[in-house]
Short mmCIF file of C-alpha atoms in Angstrom, two decimals:
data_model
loop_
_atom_site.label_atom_id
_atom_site.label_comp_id
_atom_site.label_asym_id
_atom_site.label_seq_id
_atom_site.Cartn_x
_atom_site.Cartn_y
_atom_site.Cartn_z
CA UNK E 1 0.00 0.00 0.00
CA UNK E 2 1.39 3.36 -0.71
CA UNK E 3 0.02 6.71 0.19
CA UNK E 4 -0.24 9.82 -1.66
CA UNK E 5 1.17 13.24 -0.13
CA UNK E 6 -0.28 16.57 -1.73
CA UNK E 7 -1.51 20.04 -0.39
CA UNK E 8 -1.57 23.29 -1.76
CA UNK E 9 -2.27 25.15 1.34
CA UNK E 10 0.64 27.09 2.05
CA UNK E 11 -0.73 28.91 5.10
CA UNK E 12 -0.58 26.47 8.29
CA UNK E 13 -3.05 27.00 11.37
CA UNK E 14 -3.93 24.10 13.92
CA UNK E 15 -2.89 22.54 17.09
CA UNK E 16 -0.88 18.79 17.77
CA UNK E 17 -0.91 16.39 20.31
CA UNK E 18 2.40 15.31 19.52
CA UNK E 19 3.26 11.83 20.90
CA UNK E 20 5.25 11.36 23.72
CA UNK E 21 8.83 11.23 23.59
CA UNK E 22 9.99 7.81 22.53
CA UNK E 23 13.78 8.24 24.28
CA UNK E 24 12.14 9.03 28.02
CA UNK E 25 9.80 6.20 27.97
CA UNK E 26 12.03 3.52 26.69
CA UNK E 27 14.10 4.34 29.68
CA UNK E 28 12.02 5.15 31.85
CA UNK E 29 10.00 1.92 31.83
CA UNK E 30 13.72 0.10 32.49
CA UNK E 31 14.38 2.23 35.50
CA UNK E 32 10.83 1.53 36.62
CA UNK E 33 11.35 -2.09 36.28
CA UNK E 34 14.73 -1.69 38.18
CA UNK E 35 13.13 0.07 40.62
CA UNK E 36 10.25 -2.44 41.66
CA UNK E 37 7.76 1.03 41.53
CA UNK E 38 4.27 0.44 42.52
CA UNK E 39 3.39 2.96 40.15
CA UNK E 40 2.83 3.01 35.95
CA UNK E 41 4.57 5.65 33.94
CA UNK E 42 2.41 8.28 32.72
CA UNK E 43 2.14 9.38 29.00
CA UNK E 44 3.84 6.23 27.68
CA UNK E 45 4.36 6.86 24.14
CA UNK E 46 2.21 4.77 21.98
CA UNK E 47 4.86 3.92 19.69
CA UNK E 48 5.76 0.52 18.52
CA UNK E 49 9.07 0.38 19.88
CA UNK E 50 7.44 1.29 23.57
CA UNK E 51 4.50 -1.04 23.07
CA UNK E 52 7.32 -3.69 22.32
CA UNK E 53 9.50 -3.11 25.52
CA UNK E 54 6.63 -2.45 27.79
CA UNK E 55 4.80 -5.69 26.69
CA UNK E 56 8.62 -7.45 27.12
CA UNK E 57 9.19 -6.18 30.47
CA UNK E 58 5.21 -7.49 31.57
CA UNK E 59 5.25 -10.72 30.01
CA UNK E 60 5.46 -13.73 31.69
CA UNK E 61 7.33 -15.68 28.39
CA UNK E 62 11.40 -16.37 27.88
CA UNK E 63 11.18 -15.40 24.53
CA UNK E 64 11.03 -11.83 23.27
CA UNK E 65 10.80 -10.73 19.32
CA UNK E 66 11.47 -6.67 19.45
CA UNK E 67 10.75 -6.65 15.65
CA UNK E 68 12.66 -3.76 14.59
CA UNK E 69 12.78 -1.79 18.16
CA UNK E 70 16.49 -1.34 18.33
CA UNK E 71 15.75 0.37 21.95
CA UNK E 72 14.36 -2.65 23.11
CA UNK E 73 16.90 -4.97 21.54
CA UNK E 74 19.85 -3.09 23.17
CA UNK E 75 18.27 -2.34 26.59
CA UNK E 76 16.60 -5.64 27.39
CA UNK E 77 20.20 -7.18 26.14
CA UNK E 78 21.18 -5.49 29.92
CA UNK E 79 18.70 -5.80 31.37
CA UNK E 80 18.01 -9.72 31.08
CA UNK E 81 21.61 -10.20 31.50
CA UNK E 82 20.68 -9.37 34.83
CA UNK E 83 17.86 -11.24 35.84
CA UNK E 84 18.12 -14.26 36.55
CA UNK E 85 16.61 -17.09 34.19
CA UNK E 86 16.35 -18.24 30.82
CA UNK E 87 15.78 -15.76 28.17
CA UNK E 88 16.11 -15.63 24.42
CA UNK E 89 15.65 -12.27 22.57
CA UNK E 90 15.57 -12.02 18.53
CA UNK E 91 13.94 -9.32 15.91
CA UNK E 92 13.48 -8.99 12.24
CA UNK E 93 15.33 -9.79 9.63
CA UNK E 94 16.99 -6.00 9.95
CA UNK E 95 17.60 -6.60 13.79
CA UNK E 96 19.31 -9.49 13.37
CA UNK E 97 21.88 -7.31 11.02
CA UNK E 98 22.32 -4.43 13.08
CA UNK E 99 25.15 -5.16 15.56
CA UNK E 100 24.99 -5.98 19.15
CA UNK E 101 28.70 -7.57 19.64
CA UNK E 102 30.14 -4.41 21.52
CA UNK E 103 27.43 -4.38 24.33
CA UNK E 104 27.59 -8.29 24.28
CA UNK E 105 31.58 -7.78 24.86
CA UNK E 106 31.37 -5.20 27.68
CA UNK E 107 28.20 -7.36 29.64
CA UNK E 108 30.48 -10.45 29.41
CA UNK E 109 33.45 -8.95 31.13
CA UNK E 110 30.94 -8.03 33.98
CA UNK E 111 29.66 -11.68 34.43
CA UNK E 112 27.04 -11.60 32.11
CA UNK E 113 26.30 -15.18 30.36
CA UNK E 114 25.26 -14.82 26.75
CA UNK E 115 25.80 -16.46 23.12
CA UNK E 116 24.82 -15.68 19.44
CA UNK E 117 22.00 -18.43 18.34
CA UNK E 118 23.10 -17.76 15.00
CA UNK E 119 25.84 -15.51 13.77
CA UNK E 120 28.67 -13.73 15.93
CA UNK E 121 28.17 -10.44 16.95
CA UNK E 122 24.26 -10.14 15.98
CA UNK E 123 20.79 -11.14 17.42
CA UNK E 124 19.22 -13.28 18.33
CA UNK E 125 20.64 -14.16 21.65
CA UNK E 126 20.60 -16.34 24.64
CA UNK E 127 20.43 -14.84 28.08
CA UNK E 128 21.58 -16.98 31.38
CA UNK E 129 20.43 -14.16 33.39
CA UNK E 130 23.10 -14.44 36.13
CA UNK E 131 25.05 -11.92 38.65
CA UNK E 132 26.89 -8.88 37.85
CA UNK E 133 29.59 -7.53 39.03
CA UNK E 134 30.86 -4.13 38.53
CA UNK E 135 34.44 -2.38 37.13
CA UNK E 136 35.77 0.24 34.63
CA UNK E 137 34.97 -0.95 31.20
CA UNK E 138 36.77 0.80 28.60
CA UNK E 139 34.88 1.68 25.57
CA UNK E 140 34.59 3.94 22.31
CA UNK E 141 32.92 6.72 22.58
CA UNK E 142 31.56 6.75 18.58
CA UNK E 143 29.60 4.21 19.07
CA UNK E 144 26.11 4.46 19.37
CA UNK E 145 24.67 5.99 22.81
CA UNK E 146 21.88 3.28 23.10
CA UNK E 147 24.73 0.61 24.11
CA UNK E 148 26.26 3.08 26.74
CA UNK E 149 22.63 3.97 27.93
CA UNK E 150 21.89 0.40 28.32
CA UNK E 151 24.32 -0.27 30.63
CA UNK E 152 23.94 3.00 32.61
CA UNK E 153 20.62 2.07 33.30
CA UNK E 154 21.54 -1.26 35.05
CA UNK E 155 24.75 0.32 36.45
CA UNK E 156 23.41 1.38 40.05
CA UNK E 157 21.89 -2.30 40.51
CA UNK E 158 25.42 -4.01 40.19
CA UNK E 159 27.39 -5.07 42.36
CA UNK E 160 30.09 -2.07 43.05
CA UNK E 161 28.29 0.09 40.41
CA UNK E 162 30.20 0.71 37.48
CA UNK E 163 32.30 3.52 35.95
CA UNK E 164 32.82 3.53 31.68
CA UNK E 165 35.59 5.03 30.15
CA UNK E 166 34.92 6.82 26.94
CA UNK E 167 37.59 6.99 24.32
CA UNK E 168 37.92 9.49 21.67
CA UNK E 169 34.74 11.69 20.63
CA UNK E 170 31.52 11.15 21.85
CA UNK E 171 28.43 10.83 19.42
CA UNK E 172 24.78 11.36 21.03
CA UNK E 173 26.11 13.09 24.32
CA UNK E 174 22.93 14.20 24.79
CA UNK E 175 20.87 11.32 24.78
CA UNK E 176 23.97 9.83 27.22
CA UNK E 177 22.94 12.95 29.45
CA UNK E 178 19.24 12.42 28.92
CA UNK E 179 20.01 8.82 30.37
CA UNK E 180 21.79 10.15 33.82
CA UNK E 181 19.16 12.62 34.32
CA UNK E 182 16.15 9.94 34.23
CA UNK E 183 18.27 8.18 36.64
CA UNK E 184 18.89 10.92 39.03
CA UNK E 185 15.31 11.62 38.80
CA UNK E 186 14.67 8.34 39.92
CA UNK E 187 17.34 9.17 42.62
CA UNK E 188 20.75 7.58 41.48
CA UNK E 189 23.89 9.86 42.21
CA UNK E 190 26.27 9.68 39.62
CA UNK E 191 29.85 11.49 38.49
CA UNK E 192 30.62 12.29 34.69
CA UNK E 193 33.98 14.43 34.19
CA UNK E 194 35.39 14.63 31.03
CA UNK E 195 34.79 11.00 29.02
CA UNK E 196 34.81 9.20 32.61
CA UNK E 197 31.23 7.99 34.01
CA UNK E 198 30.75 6.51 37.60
CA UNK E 199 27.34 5.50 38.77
CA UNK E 200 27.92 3.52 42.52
CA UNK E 201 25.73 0.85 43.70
CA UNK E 202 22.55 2.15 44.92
CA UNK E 203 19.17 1.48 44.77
CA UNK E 204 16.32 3.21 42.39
CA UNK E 205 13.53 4.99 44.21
CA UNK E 206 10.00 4.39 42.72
CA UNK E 207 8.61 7.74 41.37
CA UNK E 208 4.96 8.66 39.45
CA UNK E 209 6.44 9.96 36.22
CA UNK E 210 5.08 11.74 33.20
CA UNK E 211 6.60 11.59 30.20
CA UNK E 212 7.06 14.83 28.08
CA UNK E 213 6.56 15.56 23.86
CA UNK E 214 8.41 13.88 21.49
CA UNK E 215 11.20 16.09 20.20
CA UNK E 216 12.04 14.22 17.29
CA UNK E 217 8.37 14.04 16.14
CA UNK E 218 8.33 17.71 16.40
CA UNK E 219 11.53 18.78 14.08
CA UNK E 220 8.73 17.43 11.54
CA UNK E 221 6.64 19.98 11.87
CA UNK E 222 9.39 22.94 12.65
CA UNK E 223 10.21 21.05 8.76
CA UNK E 224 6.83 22.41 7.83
CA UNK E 225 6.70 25.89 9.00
CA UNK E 226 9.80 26.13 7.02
CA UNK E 227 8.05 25.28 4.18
CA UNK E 228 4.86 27.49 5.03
CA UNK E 229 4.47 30.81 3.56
CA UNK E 230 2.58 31.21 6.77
CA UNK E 231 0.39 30.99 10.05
CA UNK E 232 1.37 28.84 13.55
CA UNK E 233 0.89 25.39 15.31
CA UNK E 234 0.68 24.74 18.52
CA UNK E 235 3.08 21.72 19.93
CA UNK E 236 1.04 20.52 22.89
CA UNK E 237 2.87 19.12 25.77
CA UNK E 238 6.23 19.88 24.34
CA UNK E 239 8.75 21.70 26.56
CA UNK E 240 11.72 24.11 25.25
CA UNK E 241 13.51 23.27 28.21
CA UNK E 242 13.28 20.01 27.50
CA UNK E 243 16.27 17.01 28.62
CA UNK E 244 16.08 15.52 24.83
CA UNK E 245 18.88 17.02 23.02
CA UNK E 246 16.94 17.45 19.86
CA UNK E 247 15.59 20.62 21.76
CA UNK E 248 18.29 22.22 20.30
CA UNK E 249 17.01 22.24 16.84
CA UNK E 250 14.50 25.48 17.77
CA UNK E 251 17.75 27.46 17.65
CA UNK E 252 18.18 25.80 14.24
CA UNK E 253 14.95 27.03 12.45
CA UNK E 254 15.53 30.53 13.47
CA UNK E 255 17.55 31.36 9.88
CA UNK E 256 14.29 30.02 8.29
CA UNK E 257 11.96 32.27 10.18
CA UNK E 258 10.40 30.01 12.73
CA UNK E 259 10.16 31.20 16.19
CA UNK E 260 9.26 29.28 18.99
CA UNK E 261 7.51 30.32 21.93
CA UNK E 262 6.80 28.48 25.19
CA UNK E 263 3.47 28.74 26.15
CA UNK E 264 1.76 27.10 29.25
CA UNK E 265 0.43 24.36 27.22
CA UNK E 266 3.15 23.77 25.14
CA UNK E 267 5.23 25.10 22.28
CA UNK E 268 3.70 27.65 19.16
CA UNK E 269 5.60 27.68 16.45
CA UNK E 270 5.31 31.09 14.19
CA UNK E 271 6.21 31.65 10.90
CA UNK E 272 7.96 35.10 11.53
CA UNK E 273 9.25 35.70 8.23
CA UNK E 274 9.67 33.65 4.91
CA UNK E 275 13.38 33.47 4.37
CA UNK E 276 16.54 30.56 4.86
CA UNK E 277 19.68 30.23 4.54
CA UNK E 278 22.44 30.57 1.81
CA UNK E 279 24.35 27.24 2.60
CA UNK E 280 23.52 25.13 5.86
CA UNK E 281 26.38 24.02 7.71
CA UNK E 282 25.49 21.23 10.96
CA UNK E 283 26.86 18.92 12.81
CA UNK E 284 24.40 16.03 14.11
CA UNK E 285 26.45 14.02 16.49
CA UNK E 286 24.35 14.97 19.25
CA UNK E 287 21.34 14.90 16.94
CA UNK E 288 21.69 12.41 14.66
CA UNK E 289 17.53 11.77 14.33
CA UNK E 290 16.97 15.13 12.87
CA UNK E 291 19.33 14.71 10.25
CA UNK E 292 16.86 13.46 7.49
CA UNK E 293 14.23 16.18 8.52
CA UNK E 294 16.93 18.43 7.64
CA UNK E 295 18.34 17.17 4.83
CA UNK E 296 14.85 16.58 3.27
CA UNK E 297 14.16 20.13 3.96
CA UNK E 298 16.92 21.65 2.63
CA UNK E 299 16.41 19.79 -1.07
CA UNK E 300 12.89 21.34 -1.11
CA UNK E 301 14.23 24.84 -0.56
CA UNK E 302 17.16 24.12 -2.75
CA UNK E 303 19.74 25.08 0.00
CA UNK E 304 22.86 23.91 -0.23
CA UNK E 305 24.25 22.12 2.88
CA UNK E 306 27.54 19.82 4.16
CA UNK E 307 26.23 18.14 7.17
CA UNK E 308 28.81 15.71 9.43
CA UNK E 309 28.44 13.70 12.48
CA UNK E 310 26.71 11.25 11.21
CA UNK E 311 28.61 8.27 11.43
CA UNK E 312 26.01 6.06 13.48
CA UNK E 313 23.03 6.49 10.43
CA UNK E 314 24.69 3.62 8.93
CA UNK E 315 23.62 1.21 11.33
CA UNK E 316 20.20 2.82 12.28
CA UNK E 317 16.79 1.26 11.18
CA UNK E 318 18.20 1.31 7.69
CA UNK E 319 21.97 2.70 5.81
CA UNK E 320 20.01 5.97 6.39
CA UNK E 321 22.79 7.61 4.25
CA UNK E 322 22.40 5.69 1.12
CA UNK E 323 18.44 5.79 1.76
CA UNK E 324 18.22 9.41 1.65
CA UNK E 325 20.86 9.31 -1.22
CA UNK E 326 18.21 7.28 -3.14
CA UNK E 327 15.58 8.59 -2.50
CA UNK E 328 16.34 12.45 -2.91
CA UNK E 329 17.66 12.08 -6.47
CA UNK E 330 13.74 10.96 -6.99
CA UNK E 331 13.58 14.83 -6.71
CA UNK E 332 16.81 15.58 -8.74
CA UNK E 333 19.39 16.12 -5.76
CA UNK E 334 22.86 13.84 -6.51
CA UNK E 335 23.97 14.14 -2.24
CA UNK E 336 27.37 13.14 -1.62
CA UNK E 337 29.50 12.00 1.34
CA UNK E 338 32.48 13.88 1.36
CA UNK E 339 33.94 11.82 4.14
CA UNK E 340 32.53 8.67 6.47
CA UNK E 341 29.69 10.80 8.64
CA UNK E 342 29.19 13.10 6.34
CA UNK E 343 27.15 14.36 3.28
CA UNK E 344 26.46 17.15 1.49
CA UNK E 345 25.13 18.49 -1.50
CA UNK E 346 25.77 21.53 -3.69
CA UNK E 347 22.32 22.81 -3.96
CA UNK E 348 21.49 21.76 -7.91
CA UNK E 349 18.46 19.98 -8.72
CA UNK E 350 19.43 17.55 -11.97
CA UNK E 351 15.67 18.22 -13.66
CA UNK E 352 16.39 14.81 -15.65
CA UNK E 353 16.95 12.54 -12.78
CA UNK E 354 13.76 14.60 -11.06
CA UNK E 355 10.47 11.95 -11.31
CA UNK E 356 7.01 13.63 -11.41
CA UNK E 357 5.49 11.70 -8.66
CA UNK E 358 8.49 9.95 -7.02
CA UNK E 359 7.98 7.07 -5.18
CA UNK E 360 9.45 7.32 -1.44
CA UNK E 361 11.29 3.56 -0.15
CA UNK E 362 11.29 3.55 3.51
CA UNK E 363 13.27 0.56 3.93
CA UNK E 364 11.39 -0.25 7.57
CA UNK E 365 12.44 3.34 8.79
CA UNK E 366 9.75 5.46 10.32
CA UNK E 367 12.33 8.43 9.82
CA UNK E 368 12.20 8.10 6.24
CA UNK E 369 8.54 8.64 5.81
CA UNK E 370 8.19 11.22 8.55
CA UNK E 371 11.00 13.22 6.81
CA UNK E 372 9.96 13.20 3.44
CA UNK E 373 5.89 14.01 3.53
CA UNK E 374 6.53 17.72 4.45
CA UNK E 375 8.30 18.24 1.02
CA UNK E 376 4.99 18.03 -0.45
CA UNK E 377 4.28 21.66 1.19
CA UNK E 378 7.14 23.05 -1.50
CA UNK E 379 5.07 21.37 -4.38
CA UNK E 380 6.64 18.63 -4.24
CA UNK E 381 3.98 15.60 -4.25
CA UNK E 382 4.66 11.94 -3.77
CA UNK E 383 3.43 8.76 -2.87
CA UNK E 384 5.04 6.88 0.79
CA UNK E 385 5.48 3.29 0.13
CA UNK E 386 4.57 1.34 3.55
CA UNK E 387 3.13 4.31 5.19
CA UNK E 388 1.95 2.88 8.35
CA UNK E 389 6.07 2.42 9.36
CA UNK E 390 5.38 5.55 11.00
CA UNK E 391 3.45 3.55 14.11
CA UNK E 392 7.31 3.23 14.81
CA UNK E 393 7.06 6.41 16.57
CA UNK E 394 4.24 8.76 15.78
CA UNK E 395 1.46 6.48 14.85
CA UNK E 396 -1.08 9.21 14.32
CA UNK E 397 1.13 11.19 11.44
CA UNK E 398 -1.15 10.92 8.73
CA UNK E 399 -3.96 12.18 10.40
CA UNK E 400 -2.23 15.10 11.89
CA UNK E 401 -0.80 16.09 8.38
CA UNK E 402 -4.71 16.13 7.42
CA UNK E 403 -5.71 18.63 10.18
CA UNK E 404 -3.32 21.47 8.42
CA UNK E 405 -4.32 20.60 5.14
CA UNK E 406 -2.27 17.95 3.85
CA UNK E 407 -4.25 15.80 1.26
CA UNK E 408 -3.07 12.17 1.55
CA UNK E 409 -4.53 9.67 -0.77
CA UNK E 410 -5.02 6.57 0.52
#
């Protein structure tokens, strides 16, 4: 099934219950499992990676298939390496291709029991859920945050804590910081100076928590009031000081005339004036989920842009470099990658490559889809093969495109 994406209404007015923020609930429900709390988490984000992890972490099987939740796959690795039993853990055919071998590694040398059912290094896995004990584990700082986060989140509940070493730079930082901040909330002291991380042994304290917006579902529509010639949208339940890093991107939208202002219900967004930038120039290694957003935006305003840090979309959902390679020359734009974690593009549309009504591969990635509707506000329509990836994380996408005036044929 494939779904069409038009509108001619330029001038965008309405109000969106953005979903909540995938990152905060993911950990949040580990900590609350960690922490034995009497009490549910609030505002759970109805995406399928959360629905996946919650019904995990509340089922009473040994065998868990995270499809392509790559949240789940890495945090339950941790987690279940810590309780005891029997557990075996696998996902789709992409899971089972995205690696897992340097979390594997660093669990092992604290005690943790686990093998590859099939090949080295990948899912699935089996879990002897055994005894941990902690000490400094060394490892690379480039690689993705979700294996660090993973085992910050058990790291109060071994034995002796545990205190990572991070070598060279650090990609995600802030979803690393969003991590220790959950856990403090939830009362864990910890110490991070420099690329050094010590959480002790302590215990979790139960807390009624709310989740806030979904930061990454909103660069979407900051994507769209980039493209509007006018009007505002409310962001309900979204806060600008926010602990997602992908807050940061308000400051990025500026240069293209969108303000945003924090009201007590959330954030409006206002199209202040209808210009953008000569040549955009970003780094995404503590953002690397915006990155198509941007990118997709920038070939509909025919901006020019070299973008780097963005060495960890090769192993994301899908090669998300090569996707959005493919998939933008659809609309005539030949992107390059200067250098590994980076790409760029020189701002030329190739009018013979460009289709009339491209059709958008998502490859199983949610971002994909997400990214490339709003083009359709600069004219540029298109039909979304395997719409419905969007459940991912904002499962109600389509229909909020509809209440601005999007016209998706179904």
């Amino acid at each position: 099934m494939n779904y069409k994406v038009l509108t001619q209404n330029k001038n965008i007015q309405g109000s969106i219950n953005l979903p909540a923020s995938k990152s905060i609930s993911n950990r949040a429900l580990i900590i609350n499992a960690l922490s034995y709390s009497p009490y549910p988490i609030r505002n759970l984000s109805d995406s399928d990676d959360t629905k996946v992890l919650e019904a995990a972490l509340f089922s009473n099987t040994s065998k868990f298939d995270i499809g392509h939740a790559g949240t789940a796959m890495r945090f339950l690795t941790a987690f279940l390496a810590k309780i005891v039993g029997e557990w075996e853990i696998t996902g789709s055919e992409r899971m089972q291709q995205r690696p897992i071998k340097i979390l594997v590694d660093a669990l092992v040398q604290l005690g943790a029991k686990i093998e590859y059912i099939n090949n080295e290094g990948y899912p699935p896995l089996k879990i002897l859920g055994s005894h941990l004990e902690g000490k400094t584990l060394e490892l690379d700082g480039s690689i993705s945050s979700q294996y660090i986060s993973a085992l910050l989140l058990i790291a109060p509940t071994i034995e002796n804590g545990l205190t990572l070493e991070l070598k060279g730079d650090i990609t995600s930082r802030s979803y690393i910081k969003l991590t220790l901040e959950l856990m403090a909330k939830f009362g864990i002291q910890y110490q991070w100076e420099g690329n050094k991380i010590v959480v002790p042994e302590q215990h979790y304290f139960p807390l009624d928590f709310t989740c806030e917006a979904d930061w990454s579902g909103a660069s979407y529509w900051y994507q769209i009031m980039a493209l509007a010639d006018d009007g505002e949208i409310l962001l309900e339940n979204l806060k600008l000081d926010s602990l997602q890093g992908d807050a940061n991107i308000a400051d990025w939208f500026v240069p293209f005339g969108v303000s945003s202002i924090q009201k007590e219900n959330g954030v409006l967004l206002k199209k202040t004036k209808n210009y953008h930038p000569q040549e955009l120039v970003l780094d995404f290694i503590e953002n690397p989920d915006v990155a198509q957003t941007m990118a997709c935006l920038c070939v509909a305003k025919e901006i020019p842009f070299h973008f780097s840090g963005l060495k960890t979309l090769k192993i994301k959902e899908t090669d998300r470099i090569a996707a959005l390679q493919n998939e933008l020359a659809k609309f005539g734009a030949q992107l390059v990658e200067p250098a590994d974690g980076e790409l760029a593009w020189e701002g030329k549309l190739d009018m013979e490559m460009k289709e009339d009504l491209p059709l958008i591969k998502t490859y199983h990635d949610h971002r994909m889809a997400l990214a490339f509707a709003p083009m359709a506000l600069a004219g540029l329509p298109m039909q979304i093969d395997d719409p419905m990836v969007v459940t991912k994380s904002y499962p109600g996408f389509w229909e909020d495109l509809e209440k601005v005036g999007f016209r998706i044929e179904k």
